[in-house]
XYZ file of C-alpha atoms in Angstrom:
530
model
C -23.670 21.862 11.755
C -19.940 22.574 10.678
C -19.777 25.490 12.039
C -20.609 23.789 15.733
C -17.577 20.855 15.547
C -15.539 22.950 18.122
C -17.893 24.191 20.177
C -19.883 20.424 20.578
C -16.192 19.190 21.424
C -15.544 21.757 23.535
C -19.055 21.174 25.340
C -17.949 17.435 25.097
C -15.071 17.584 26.993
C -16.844 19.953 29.735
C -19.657 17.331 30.304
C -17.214 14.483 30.714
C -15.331 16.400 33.111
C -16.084 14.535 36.982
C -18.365 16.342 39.117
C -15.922 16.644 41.762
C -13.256 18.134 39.110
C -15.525 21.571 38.679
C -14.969 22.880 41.926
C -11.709 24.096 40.181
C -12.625 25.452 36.651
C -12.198 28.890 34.701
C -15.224 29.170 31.944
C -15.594 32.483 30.448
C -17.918 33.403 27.928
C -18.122 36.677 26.128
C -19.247 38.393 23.749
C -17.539 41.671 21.620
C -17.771 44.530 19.278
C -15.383 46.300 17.072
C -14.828 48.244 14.159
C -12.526 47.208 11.772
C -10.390 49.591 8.647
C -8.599 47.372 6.215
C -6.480 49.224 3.748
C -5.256 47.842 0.213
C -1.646 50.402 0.139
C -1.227 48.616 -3.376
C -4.452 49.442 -5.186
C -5.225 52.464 -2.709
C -8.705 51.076 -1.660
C -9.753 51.132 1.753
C -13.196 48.798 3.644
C -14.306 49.612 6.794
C -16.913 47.061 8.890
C -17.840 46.204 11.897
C -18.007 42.524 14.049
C -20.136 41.245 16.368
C -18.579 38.115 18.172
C -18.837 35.495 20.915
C -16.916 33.270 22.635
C -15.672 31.651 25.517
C -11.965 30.726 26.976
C -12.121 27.496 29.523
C -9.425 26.009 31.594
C -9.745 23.080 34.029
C -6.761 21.345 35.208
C -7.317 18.817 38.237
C -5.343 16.159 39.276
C -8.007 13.967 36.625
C -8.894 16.717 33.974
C -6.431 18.751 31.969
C -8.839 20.797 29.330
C -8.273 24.430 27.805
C -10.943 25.902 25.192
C -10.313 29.048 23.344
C -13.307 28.947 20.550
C -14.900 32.410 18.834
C -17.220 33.040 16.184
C -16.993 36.387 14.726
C -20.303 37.927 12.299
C -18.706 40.737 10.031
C -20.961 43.338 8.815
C -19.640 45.336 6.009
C -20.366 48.889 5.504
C -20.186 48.855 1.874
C -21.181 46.413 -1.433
C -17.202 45.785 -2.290
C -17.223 43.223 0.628
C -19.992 40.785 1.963
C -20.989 40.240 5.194
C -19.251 36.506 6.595
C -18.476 34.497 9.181
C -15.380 33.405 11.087
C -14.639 30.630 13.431
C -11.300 30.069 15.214
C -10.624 28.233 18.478
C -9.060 25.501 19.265
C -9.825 22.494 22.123
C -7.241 20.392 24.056
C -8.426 17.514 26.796
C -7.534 14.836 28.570
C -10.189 13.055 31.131
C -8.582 10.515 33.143
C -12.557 8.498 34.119
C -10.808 5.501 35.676
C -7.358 4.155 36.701
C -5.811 3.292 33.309
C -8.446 4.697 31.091
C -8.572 8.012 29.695
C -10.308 9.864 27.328
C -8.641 12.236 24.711
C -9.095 14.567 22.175
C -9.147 17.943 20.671
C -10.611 20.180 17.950
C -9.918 23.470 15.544
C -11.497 25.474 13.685
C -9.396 28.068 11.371
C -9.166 29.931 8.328
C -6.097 28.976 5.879
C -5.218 29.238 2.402
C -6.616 26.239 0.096
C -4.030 25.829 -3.215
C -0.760 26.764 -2.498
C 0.034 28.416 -5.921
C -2.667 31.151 -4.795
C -2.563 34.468 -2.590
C -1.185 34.043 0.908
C -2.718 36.653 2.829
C -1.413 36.491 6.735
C -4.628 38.830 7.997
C -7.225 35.814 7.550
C -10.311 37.337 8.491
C -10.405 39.918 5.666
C -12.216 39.422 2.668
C -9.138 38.158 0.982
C -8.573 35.502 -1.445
C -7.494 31.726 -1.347
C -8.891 31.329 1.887
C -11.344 28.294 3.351
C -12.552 27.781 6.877
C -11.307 24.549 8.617
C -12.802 22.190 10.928
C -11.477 19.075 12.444
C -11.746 17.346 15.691
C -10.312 13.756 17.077
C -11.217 11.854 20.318
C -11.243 8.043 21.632
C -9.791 6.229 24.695
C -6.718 4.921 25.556
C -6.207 2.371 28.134
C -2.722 1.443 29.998
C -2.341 -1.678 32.713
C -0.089 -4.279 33.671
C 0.069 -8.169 33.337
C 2.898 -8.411 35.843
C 5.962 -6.974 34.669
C 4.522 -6.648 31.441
C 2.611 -2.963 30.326
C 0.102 -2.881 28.015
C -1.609 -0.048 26.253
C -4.390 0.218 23.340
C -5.994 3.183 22.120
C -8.242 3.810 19.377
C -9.132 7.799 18.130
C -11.722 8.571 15.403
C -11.417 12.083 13.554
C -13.175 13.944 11.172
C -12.719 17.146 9.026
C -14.277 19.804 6.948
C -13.281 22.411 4.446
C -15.530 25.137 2.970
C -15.394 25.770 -0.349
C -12.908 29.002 -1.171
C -13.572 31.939 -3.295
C -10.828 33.117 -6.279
C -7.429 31.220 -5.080
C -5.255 34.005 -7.634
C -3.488 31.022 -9.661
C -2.200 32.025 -12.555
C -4.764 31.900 -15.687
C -4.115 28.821 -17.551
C -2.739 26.772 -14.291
C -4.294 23.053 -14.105
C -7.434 22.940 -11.504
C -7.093 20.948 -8.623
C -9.523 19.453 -6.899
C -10.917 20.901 -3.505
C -10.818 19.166 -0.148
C -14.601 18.558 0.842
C -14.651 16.368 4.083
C -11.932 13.086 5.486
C -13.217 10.555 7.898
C -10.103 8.764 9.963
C -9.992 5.585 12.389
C -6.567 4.455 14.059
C -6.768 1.808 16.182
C -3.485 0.848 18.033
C -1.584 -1.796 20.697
C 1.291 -2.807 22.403
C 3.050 -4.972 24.694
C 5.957 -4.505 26.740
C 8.934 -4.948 29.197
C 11.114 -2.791 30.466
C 14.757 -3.283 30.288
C 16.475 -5.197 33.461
C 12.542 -6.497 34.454
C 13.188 -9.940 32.494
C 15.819 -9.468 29.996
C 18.768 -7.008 30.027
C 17.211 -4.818 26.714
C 14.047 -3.853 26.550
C 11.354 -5.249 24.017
C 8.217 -3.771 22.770
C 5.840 -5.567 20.347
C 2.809 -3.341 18.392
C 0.680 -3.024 16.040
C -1.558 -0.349 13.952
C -4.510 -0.190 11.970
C -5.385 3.120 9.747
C -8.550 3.709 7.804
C -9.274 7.413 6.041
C -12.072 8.312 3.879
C -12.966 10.968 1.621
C -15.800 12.023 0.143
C -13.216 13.990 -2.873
C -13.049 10.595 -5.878
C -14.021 8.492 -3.280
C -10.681 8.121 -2.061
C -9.381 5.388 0.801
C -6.599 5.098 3.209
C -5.809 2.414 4.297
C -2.503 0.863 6.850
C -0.882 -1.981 8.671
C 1.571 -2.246 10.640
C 3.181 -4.732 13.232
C 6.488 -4.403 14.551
C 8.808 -5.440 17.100
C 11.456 -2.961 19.219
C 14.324 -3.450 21.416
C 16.562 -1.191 23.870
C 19.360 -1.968 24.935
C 20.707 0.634 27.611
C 24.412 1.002 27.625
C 25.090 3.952 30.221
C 23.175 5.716 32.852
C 21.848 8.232 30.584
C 22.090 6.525 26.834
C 20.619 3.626 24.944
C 20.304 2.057 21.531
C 17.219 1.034 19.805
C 16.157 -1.309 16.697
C 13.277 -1.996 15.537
C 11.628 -4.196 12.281
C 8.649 -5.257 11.061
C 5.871 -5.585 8.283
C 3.842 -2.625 7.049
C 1.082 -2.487 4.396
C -0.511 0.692 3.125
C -2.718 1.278 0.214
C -4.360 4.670 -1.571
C -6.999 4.281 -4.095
C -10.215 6.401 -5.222
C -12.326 6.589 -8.455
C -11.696 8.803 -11.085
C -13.097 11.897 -11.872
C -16.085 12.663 -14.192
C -15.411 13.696 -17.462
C -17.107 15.562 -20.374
C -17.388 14.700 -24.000
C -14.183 17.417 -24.338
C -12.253 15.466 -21.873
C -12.579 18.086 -19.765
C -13.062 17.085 -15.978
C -16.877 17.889 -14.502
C -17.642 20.221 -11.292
C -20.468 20.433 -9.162
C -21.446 24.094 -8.036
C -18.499 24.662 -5.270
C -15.822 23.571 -7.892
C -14.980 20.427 -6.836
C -14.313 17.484 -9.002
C -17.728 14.829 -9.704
C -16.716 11.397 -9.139
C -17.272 8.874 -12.248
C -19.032 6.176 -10.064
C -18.513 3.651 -12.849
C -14.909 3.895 -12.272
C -13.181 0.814 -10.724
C -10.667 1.899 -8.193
C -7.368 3.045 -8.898
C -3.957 2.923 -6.868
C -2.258 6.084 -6.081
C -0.120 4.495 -3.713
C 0.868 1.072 -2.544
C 3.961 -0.045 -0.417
C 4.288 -3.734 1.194
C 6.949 -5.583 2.825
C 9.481 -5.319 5.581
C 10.406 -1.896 7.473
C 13.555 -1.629 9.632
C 15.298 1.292 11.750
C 17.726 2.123 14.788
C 18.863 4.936 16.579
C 19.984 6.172 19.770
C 17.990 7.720 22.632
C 20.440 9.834 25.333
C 18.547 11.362 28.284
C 20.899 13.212 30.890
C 18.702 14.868 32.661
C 14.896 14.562 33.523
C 14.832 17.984 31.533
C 16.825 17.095 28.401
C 15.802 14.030 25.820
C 16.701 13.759 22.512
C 16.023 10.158 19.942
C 17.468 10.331 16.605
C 16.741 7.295 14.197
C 17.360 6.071 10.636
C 15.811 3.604 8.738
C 14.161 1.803 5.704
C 10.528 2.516 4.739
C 8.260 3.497 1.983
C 10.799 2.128 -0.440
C 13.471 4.546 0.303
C 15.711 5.921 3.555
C 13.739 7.678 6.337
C 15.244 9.945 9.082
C 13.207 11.114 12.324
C 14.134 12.420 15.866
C 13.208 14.862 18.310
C 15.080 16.998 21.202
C 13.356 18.254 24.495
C 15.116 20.834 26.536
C 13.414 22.268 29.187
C 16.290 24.341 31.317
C 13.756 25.654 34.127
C 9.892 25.459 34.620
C 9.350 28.846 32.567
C 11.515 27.872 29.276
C 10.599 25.038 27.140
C 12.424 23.801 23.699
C 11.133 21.583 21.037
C 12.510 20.128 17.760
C 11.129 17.229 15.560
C 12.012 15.632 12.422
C 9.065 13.940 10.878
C 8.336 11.474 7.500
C 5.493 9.744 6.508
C 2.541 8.786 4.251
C -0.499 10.874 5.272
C -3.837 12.747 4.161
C -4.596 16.024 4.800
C -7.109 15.311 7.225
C -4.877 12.486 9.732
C -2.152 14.924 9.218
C -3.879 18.108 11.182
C -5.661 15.576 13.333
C -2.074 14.792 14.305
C -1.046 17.982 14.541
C -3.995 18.762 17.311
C -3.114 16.030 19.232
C 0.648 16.876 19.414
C -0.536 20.425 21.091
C -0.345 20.953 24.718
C -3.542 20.970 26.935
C -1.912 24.672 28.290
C -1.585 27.390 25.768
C -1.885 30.678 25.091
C -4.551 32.514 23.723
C -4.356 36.207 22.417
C -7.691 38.375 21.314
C -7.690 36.763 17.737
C -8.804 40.070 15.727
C -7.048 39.716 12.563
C -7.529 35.724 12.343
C -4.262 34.247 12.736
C -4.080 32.440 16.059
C -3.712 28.839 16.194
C -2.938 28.110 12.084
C 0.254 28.271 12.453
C 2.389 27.817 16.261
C 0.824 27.358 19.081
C 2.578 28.398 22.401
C 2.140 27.041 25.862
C 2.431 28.223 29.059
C 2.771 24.749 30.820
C 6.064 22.311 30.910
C 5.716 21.480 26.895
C 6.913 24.384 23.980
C 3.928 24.213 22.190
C 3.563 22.575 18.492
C 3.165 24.098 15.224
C 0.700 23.221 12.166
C 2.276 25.304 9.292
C 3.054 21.714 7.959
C -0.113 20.521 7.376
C -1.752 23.970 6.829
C 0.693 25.313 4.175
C -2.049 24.635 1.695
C -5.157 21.604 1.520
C -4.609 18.899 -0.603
C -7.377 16.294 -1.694
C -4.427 13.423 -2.632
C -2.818 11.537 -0.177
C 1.253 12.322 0.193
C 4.630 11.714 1.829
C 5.300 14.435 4.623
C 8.418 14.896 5.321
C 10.180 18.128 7.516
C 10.828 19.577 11.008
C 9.218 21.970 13.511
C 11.157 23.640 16.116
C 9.281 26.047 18.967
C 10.648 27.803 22.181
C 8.208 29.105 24.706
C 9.556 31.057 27.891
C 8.175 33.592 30.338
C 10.074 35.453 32.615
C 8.172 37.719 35.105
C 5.438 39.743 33.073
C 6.922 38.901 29.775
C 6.202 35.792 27.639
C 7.490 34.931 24.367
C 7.345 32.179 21.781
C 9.691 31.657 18.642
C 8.604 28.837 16.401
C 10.223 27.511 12.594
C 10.013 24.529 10.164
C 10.183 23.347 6.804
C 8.151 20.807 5.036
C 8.079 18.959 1.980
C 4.939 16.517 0.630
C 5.042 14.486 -1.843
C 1.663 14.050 -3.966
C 0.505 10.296 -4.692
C -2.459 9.563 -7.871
C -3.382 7.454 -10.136
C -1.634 7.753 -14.014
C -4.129 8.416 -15.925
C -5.127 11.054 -18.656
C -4.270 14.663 -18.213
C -2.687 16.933 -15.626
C -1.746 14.596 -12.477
C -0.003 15.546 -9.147
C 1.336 12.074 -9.060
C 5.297 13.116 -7.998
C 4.780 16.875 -7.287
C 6.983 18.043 -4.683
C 5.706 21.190 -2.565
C 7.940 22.627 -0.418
C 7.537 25.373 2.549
C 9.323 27.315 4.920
C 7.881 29.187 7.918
C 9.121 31.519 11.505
C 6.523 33.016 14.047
C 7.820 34.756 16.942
C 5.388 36.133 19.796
C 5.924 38.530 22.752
C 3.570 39.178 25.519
C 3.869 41.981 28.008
C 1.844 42.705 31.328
C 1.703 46.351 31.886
C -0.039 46.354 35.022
C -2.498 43.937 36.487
C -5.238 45.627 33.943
C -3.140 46.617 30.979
C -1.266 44.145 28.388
C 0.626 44.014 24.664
C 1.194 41.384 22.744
C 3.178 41.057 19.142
C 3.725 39.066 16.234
C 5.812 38.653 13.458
C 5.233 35.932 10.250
C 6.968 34.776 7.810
C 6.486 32.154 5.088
C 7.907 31.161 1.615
C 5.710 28.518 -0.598
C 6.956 26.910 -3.812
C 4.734 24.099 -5.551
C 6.396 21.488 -8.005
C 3.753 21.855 -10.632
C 5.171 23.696 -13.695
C 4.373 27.178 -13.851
C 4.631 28.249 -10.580
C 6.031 30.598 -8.660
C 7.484 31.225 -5.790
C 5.422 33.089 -3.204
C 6.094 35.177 0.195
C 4.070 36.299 2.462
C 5.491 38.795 6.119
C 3.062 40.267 8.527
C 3.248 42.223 11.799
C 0.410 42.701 14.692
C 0.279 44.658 17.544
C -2.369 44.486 20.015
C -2.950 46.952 23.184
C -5.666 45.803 26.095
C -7.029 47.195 29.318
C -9.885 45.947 31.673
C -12.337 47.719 33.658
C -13.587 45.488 35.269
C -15.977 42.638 33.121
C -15.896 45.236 30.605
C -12.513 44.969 28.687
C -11.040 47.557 25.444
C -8.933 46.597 22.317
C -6.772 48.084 19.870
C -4.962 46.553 17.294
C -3.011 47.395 14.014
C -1.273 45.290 11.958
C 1.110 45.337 8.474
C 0.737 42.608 6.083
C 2.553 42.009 2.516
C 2.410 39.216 0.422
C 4.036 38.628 -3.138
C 4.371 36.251 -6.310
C 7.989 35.866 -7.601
C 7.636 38.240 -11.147
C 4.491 40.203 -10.215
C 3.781 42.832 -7.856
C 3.645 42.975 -4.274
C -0.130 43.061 -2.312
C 0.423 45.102 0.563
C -2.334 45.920 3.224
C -2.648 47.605 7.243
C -5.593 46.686 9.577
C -6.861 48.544 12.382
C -9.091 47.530 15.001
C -11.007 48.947 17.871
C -13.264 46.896 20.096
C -15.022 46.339 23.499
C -15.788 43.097 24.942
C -17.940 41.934 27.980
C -17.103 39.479 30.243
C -19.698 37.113 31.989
């Protein structure tokens, strides 16, 4: 049933699409074989296995129904006893329905492999056997609704999400480290409104008034989310292209969950996939709790339809937040993004987020080393594109303050494409004192760069490329620093609905103080078209 959260969405968002929409639709389903040779240079091993797959790539985009689906489920068969046969599913879904005037439906779903505890192996080439890996499913959708009471607009919306996160095998943390728990599965409900004028229509600034309601739960220690928020917002414009913004209001948010299980030792109890057994007889315990007035103002200057850029500073969660973002789109085939984002988030609301920030136009390569969509995403439409490193540096069963920023370029000039995407994030871990190891006030920190280039050869022939970075560093005493670099290259050519493959790729990862894990995949395959 996990397994099927991207493809039910996807099928979702198909079935909701107006009957008069699919005159103009792509849908193509496939299905693919290929061998695969992974080679460990460091311990001089090498695996060979083949793949069976199928999958299907979907794009409707009407003047109601912007959807794109990219989802693939891969069966590897190994050829030997040093690896086990597995599955893989990656895709990722983007839609938006418009089913009346004012009403829309919206949503989106992934599926992805990515590394679980971020003091473990980081292996780029996720669909190996390799370590410190879990699969990842989430998906979002609700309505939102926009109309006017005269000159004043008013807009509600209200998205439910859910997510999923098999259990890993060996994570490589250092012998001795203290366990963490494991992500299992996060329930979310947002529910939000607001009111407003704009400026000039009834008073010379404009004025906004909202509010927010934000309820996660986990099945990990029982653990609950839960926020409110109401606020009020003014603009005041003070040239053709630039205006000043304030906002204030009240905000309430509180984390709590059980504790967890313990043995006569004092040692904490897991069931049979690792994870942490809730005491039940527990009462509930804060990990975080905030309540009382928030405050901030900034600037937004907009000089051209194509350029945008908000930058704001404020008071919240106790301490001095800063967020903006900058558009720049020069011409139709270049797009720039930046963002600077803080806040107190799970896991789960965080990558739900993250989805629903992505474009309904992207591009998709042949994913045959695993890495497409968990990190940037690129798009071939007017936005960049979005990236998810932040939320998928690592899965985390606390709640924490994200803080960091994302910056992605997407352009295409003739038959070249190309995408360059970068970021940094920092969370901040939130639990209840209590006795033992805690993550309460752990900092994490990350830093990541993905560039893409895509080249048509001809009108049956392509390339594509792409290089990866990333640097991880986790508060908790002990641990090191850890870097992981990887290179793919990927050749195709179609005859027809039959299509070929090849692909090779260079991947290196290392622990500050211990030996580099180095490894090269190649990859031949054939795929059908229907």
């Amino acid at each position: 049933m996990k397994a099927l959260l991207l493809s039910g969405a996807a099928c979702a968002a198909l079935i909701a699409i107006p009957a008069q929409a699919q005159r103009s639709k792509s849908i193509t389903p496939y299905i693919e074989l290929a061998q695969t040779v992974d080679a460990d240079l460091t311990n001089n091993d090498v695996l060979t296995y083949s793949t069976i797959a199928a999958g299907v790539d979907a794009n409707i985009h009407t003047t109601r129904t912007d959807v794109q689906v990219s989802y693939r489920y891969e069966r590897r068969i190994a050829w030997n006893k040093d690896i086990g046969d597995n599955d893989v599913h990656s895709g990722l879904a983007r839609a938006n329905v418009r089913v009346a005037p004012g009403v829309s439906l919206e949503g989106g779903a992934l599926a992805v492999r990515t590394r679980n505890d971020i003091r473990g192996a980081a292996p780029i080439n996720l669909a190996a056997d390799n370590d410190n890996i879990s699969q990842v499913y989430s998906v979002y959708a609700g309505p939102t609704v926009a109309t006017n009471a005269g000159p004043v607009q008013l807009n509600a919306a209200y998205r439910y999400g859910y997510t999923k996160v098999e259990t890993p095998g060996a994570t490589l943390v250092a012998p001795g480290a203290p366990k963490l728990d494991t992500f299992d599965s996060e329930q979310s409900h947002v529910v939000t409104a607001s009111a407003g004028v704009k400026a000039g229509e009834v008073l010379p600034v404009g004025v906004t008034v909202s509010g927010a309601y934000e309820r996660d739960t986990q099945n990990q220690l029982r653990q609950r989310y839960e926020g409110k928020y109401a606020r009020g917002d003014v603009v005041l414009p003070v040239t053709r292209t630039l205006a000043v913004r304030a906002g204030a209001g009240y905000e309430n948010i509180k984390v709590t969950q059980k504790d967890a299980l313990l043995d006569a030792a004092g040692n904490v109890v897991t069931d049979r996939n690792g994870r942490f057994v809730t005491n039940e007889a527990s009462p509930r315990r804060i990990a975080y709790e905030t309540d009382g007035l928030i405050y901030d103002a900034g600037v937004i200057w907009r000089p051209s339809p194509r350029t945008l850029l908000t930058a704001n500073v404020g008071r919240r969660y106790g301490g001095t937040i800063y967020t903006g973002s900058f558009s720049y789109a020069p011409t139709r085939s270049v797009s720039l993004q930046i963002g600077v984002y803080d806040g107190v988030t799970t896991f789960g609301r965080q990558l739900q987020d993250g989805i629903g920030r992505l474009p309904t136009t992207f591009i998709t390569q042949r994913d045959a080393f695993g890495q497409q969509f968990g990190g940037c995403t690129f798009s071939t439409g007017n936005s960049a594109g979005g990236c998810l490193n932040g939320a998928l540096q690592s899965i985390s069963t606390s709640a924490y303050r994200a803080r960091g920023v994302d910056a992605i370029l997407s352009a295409s000039r003739g038959p070249i494409s190309y995408g360059v995407g970068a970021g940094y994030a920092n969370r901040r871990f939130y639990a209840p004192e209590g006795e033992g190891f805690t993550v309460d006030g752990v900092e994490d920190d990350s830093y990541y760069a993905q560039a893409y280039v895509g080249l048509t050869l001809d009108p049956v022939s392509s390339i594509n490329a792409d290089i990866i970075a990333n640097y991880y560093k986790s508060g908790i005493v002990g641990s090191r620093g850890i870097y992981s670099e990887g290179a793919t290259v990927s050749y195709y050519r179609s005859f027809g609905r039959l299509g070929a493959s090849a692909t090779a790729g260079l991947y290196n990862f290392s622990q500050q103080g211990l030996r580099d894990q180095t490894s090269a995949q190649g990859q031949v395959g054939m795929r059908y078209s229907f």
